[in-house]
PDB file of C-alpha atoms in Angstrom:
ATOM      1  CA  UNK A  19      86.566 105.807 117.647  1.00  0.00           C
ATOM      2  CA  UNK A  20      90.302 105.484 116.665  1.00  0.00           C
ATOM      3  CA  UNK A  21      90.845 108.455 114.072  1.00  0.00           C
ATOM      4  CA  UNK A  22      93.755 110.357 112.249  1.00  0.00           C
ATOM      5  CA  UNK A  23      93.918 113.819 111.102  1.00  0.00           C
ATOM      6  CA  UNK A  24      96.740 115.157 108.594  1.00  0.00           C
ATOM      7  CA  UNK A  25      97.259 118.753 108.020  1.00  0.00           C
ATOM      8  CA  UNK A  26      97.643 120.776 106.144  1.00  0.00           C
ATOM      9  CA  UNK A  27      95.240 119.187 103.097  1.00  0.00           C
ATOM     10  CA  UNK A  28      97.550 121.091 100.681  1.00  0.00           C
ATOM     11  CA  UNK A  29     101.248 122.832 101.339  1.00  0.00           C
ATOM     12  CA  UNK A  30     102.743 124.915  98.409  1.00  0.00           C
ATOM     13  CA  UNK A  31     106.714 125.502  99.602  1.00  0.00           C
ATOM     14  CA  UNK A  32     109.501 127.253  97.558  1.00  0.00           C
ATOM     15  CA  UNK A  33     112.181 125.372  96.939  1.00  0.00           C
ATOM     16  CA  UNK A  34     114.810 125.282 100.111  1.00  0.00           C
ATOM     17  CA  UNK A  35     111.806 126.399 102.504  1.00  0.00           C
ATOM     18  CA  UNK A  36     111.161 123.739 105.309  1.00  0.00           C
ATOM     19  CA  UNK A  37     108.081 123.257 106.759  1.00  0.00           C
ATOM     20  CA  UNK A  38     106.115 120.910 108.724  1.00  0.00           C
ATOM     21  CA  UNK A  39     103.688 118.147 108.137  1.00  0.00           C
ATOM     22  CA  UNK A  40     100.915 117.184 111.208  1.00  0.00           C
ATOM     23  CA  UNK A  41      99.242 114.371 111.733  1.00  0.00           C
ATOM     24  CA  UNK A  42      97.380 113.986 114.998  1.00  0.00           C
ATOM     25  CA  UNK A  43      95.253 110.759 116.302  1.00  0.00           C
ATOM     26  CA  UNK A  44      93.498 109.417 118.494  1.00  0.00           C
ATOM     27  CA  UNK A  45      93.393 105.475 119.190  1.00  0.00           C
ATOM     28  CA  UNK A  46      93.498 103.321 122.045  1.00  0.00           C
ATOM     29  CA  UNK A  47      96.460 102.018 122.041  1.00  0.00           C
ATOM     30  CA  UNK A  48      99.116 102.593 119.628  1.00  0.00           C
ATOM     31  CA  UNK A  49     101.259  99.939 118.289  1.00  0.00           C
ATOM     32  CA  UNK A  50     103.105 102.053 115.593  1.00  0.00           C
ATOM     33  CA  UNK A  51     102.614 104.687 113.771  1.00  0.00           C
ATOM     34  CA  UNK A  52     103.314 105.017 110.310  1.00  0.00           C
ATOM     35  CA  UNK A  53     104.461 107.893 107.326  1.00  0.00           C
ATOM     36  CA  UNK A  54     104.347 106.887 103.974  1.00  0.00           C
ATOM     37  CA  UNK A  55     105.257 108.845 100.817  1.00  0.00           C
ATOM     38  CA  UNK A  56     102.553 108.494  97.787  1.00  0.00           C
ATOM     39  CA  UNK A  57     103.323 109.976  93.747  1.00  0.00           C
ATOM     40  CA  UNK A  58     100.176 109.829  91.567  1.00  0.00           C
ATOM     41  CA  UNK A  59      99.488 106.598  90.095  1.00  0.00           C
ATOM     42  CA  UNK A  60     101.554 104.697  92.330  1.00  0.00           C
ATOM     43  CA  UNK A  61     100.984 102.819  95.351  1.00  0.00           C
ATOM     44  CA  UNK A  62     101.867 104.253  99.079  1.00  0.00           C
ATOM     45  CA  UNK A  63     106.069 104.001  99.696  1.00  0.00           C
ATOM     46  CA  UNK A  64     107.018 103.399 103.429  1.00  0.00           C
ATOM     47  CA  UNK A  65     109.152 105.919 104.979  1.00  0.00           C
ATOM     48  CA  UNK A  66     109.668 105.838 108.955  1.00  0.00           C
ATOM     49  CA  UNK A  67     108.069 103.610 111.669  1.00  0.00           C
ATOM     50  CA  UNK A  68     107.784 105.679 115.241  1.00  0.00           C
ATOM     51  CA  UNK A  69     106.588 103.696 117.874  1.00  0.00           C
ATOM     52  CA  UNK A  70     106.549 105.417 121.235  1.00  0.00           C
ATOM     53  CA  UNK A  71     106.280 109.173 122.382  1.00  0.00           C
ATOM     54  CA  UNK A  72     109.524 111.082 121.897  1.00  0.00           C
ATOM     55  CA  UNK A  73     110.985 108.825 119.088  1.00  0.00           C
ATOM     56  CA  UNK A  74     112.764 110.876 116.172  1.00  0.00           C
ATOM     57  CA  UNK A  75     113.680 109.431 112.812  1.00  0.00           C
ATOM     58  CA  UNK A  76     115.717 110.773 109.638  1.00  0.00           C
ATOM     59  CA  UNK A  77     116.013 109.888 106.108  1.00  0.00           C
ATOM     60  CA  UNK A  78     118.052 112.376 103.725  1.00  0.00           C
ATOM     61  CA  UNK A  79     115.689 116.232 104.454  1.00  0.00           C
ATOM     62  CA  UNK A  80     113.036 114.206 105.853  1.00  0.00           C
ATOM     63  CA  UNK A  81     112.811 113.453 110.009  1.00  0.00           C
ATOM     64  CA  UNK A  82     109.702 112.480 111.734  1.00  0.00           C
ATOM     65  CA  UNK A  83     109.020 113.029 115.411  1.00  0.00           C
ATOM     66  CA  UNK A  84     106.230 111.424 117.708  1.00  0.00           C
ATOM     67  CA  UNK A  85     104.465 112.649 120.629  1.00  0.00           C
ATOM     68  CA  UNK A  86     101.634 110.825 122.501  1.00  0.00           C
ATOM     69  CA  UNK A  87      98.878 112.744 120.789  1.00  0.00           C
ATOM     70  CA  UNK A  88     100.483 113.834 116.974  1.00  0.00           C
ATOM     71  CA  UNK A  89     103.771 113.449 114.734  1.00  0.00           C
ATOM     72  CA  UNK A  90     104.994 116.091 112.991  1.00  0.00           C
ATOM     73  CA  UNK A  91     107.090 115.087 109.637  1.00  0.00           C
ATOM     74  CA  UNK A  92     109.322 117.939 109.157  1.00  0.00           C
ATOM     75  CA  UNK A  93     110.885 118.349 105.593  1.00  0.00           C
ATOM     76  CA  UNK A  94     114.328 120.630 105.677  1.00  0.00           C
ATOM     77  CA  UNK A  95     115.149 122.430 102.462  1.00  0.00           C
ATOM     78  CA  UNK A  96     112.758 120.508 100.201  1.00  0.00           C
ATOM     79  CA  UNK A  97     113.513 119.833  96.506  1.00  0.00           C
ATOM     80  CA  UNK A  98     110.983 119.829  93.553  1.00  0.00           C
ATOM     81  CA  UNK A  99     111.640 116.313  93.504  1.00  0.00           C
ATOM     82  CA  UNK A 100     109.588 116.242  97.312  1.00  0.00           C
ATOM     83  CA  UNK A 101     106.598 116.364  95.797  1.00  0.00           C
ATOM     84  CA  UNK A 102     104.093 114.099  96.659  1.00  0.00           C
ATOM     85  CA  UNK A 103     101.601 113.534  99.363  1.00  0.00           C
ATOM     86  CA  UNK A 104     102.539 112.144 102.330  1.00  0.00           C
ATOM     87  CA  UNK A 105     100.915 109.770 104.278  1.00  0.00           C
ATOM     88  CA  UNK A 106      99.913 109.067 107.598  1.00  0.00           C
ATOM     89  CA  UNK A 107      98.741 105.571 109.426  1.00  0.00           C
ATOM     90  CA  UNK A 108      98.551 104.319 112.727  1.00  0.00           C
ATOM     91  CA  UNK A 109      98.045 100.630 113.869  1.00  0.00           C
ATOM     92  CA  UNK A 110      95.865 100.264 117.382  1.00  0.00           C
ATOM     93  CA  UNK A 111      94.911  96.474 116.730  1.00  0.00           C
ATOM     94  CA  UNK A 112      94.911  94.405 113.102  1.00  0.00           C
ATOM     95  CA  UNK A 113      93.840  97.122 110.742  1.00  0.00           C
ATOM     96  CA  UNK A 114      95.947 100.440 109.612  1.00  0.00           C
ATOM     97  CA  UNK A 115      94.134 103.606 109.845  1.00  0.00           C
ATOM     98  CA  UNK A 116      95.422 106.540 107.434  1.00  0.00           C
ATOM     99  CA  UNK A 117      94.883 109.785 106.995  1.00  0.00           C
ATOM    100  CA  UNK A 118      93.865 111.496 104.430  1.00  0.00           C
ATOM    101  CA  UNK A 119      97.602 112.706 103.475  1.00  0.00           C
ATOM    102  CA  UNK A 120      99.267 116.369 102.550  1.00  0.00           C
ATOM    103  CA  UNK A 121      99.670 117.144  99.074  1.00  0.00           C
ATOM    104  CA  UNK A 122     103.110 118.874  99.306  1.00  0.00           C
ATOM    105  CA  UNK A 123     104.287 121.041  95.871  1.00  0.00           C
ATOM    106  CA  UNK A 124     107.776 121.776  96.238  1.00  0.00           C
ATOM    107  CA  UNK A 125     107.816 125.235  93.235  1.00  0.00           C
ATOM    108  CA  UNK A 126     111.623 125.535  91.960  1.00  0.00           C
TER     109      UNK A 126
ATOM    110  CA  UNK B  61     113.463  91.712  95.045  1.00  0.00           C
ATOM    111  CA  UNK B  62     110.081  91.923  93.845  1.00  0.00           C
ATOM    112  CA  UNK B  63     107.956  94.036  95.352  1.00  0.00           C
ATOM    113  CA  UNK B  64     104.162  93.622  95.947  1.00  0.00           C
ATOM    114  CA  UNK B  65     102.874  92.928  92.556  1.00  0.00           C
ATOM    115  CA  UNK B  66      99.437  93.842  91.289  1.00  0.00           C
ATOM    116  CA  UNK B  67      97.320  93.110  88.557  1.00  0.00           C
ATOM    117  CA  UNK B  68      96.006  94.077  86.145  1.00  0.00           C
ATOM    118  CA  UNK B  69      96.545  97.519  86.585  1.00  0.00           C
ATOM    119  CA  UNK B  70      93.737  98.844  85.135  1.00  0.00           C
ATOM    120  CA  UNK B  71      90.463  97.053  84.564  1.00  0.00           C
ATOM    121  CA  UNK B  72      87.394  98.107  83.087  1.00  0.00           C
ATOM    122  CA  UNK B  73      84.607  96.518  83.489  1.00  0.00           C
ATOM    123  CA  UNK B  74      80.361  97.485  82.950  1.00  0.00           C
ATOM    124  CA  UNK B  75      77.865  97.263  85.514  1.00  0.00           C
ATOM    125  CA  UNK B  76      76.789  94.049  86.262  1.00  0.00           C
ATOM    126  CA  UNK B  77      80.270  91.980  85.332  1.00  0.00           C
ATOM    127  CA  UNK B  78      82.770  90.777  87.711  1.00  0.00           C
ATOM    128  CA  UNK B  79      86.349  92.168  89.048  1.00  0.00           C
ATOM    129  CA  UNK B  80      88.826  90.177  89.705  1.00  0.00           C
ATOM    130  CA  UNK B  81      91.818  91.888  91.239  1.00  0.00           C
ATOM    131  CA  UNK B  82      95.315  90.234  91.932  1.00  0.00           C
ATOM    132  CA  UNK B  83      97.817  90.225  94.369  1.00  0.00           C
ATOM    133  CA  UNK B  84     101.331  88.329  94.908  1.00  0.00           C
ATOM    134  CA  UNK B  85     102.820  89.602  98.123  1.00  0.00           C
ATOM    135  CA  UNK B  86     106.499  90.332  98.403  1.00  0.00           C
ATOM    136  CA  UNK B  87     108.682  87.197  99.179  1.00  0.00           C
ATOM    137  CA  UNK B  88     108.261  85.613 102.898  1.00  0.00           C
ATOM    138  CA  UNK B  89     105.076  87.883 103.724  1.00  0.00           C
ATOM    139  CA  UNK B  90     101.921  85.550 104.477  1.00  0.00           C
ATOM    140  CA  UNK B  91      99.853  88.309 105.337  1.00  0.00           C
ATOM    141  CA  UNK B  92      97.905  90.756 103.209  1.00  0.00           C
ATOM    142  CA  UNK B  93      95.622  93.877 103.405  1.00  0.00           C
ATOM    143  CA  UNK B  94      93.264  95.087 100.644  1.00  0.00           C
ATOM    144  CA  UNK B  95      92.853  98.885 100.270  1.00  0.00           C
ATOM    145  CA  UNK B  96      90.064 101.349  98.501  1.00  0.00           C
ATOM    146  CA  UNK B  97      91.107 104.701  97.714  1.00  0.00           C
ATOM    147  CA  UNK B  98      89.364 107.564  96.177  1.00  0.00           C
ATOM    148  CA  UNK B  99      90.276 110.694  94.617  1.00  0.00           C
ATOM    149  CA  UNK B 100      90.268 113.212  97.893  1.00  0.00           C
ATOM    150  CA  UNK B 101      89.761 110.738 100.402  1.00  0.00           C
ATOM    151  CA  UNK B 102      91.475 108.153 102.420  1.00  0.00           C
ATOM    152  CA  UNK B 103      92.815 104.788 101.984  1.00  0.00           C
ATOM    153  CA  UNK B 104      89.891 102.445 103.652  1.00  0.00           C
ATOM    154  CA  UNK B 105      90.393  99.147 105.049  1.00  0.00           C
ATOM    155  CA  UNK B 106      88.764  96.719 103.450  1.00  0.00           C
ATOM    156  CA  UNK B 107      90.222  93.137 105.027  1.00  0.00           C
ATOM    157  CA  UNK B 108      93.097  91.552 105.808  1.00  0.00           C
ATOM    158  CA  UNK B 109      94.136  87.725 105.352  1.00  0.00           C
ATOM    159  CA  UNK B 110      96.570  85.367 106.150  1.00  0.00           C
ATOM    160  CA  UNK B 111      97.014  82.107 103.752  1.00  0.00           C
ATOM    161  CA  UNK B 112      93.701  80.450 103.405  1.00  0.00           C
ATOM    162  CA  UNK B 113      92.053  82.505 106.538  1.00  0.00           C
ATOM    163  CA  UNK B 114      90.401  85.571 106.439  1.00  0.00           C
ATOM    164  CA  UNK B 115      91.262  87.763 110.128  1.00  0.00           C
ATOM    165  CA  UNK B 116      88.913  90.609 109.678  1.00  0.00           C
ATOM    166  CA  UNK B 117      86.867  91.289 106.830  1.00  0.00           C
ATOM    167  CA  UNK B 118      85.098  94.440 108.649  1.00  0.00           C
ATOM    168  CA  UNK B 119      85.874  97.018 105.968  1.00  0.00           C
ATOM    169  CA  UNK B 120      84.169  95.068 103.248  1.00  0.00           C
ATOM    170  CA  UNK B 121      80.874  95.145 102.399  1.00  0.00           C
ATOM    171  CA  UNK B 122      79.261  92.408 102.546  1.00  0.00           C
ATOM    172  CA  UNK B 123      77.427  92.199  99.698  1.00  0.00           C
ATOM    173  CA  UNK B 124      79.015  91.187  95.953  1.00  0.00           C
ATOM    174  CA  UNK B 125      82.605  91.519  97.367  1.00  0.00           C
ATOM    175  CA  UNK B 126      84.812  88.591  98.617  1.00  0.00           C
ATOM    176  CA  UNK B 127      88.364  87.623  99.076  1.00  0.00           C
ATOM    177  CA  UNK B 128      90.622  84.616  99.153  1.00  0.00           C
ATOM    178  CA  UNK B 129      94.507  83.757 100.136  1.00  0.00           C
ATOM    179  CA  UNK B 130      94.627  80.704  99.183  1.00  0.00           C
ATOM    180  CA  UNK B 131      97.775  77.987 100.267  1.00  0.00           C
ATOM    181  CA  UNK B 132      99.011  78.439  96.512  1.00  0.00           C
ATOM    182  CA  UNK B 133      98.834  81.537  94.347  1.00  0.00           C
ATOM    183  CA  UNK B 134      97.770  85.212  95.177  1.00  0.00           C
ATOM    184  CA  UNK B 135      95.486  87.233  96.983  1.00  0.00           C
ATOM    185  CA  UNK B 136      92.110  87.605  94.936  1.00  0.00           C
ATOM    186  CA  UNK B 137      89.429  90.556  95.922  1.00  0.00           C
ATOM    187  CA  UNK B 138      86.601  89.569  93.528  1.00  0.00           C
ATOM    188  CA  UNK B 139      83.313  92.018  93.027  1.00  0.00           C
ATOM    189  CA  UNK B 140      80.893  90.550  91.678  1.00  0.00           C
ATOM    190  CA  UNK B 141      77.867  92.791  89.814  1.00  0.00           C
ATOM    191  CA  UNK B 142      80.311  96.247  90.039  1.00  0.00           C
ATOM    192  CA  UNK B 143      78.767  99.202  89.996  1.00  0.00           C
ATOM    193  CA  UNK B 144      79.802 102.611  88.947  1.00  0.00           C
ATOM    194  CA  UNK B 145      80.315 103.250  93.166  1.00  0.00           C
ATOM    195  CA  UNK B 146      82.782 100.503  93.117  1.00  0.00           C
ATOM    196  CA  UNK B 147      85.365 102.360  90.661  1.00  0.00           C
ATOM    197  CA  UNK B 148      87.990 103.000  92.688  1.00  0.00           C
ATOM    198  CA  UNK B 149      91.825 102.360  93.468  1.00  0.00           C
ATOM    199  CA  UNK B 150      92.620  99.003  95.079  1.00  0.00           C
ATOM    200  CA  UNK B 151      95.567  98.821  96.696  1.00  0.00           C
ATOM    201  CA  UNK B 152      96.934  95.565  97.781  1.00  0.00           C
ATOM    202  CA  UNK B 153      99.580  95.515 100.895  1.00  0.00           C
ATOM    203  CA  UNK B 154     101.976  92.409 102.751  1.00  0.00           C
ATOM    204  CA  UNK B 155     103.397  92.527 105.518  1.00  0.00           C
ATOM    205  CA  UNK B 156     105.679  89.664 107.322  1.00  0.00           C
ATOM    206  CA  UNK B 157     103.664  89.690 110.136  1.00  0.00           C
ATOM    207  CA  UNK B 158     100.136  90.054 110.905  1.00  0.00           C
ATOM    208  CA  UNK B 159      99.435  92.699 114.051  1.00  0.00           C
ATOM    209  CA  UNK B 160     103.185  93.043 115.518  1.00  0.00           C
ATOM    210  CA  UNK B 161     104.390  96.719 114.265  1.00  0.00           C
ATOM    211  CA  UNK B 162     105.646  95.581 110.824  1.00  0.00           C
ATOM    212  CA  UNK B 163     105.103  98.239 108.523  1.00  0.00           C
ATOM    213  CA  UNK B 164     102.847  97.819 105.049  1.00  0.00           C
ATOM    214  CA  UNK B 165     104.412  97.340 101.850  1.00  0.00           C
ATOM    215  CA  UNK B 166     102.050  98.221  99.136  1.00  0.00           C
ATOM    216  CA  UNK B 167     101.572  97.286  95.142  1.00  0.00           C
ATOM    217  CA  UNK B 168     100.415 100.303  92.732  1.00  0.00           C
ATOM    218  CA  UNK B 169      97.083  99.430  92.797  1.00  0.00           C
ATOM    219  CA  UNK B 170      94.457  97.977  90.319  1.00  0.00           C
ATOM    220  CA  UNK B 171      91.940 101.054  89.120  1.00  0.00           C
ATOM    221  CA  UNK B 172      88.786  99.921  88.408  1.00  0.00           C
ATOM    222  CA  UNK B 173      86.434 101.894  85.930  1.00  0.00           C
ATOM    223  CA  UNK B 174      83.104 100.537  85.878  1.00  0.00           C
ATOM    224  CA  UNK B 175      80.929 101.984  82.983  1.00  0.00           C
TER     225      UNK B 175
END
């Protein structure tokens, strides 16, 4: 059964102390996988598409790396403004499957 | 450049009644998912259409829920007879492309409080 696993549930950094996000699956067959950014109230906000093993990607402190099991979204002196949880989804056929997401609190 | 547009935001509604939930996908994207989310879980496929076909409606039950991309207009999820289970987020996503890599691009959602 094609699943995805984010962790940490929770992640409490100090402001300017990096970290890393997880998200490991297991489908057969990936055609992407996916990292979105979500604030409360607000729908999910597409950040980097990774599609095979070994792909990196940046955007301002965030980069997200894929191997053939997990990605790892690593977040490099995070701002308050960082806050939010972040997403996961990978696409084996029609449907997206997403995790259940890390709730990241970025204390100034 | 309008984004994926949802409506109404919120809706309440009382057991028995029915929801109808919009969605206008961003320009040039024919195809759409429909989303549940819940506080501490997931977002859950629910199905995913192109105009005026449905391509897999295995997420949704298939009891009191349908939905609908029709030629003209947006995407309608209707529930009919809600019950309190069915309040929930319901996120509405387009993409340009059905199955070929293209990432979502989601609306904020319609939450539904059924009382």
């Amino acid at each position: 059964e094609d699943q995805v696993t984010q962790s940490p549930e929770a992640l409490r950094l100090q402001e300017g102390e990096s970290s890393s996000l997880n998200c490991s699956y297991t489908v057969s067959g990936l055609r992407g996988l996916f990292w979105y950014r979500q604030d409360p109230g607000k729908g999910p906000e597409f950040l980097f598409t990774l599609y095979s093993a070994g792909e990196e990607k940046e955007k301002e402190r965030l980069k997200a790396t894929l191997t053939k099991k997990e990605s790892f979204l690593h977040i490099t002196a995070p701002k308050p403004e960082d806050s939010a949880t972040y997403l996961c989804a990978v696409q084996p056929s029609n449907q997206f499957y997403f995790g259940t997401g890390t709730s990241l609190t970025v204390i100034p | 450049n309008a984004g994926v547009m949802q409506n109404p935001r919120h809706l309440v509604r009382r057991r028995g009644q029915e929801a109808r939930l919009r969605c206008s996908p961003m320009k040039g994207h024919s195809h759409v998912y429909w989303y549940r989310q819940l506080p501490e879980e997931g977002l859950k496929f629910m199905v995913y259409l192109q105009k005026e076909n449905i391509i897999d409606e295995s997420g949704m039950p298939k009891e009191r829920f349908s939905a609908e991309f029709p030629k003209e207009g947006p995407s309608i999820l209707r529930i009919q007879q809600v019950v309190r289970g069915d309040s929930a987020a319901y996120f509405c996503a387009s993409s340009p492309g059905g199955a070929g890599n293209s990432p979502l691009h989601f609306g904020n959602g319609t939450r539904l409080t059924v009382t």
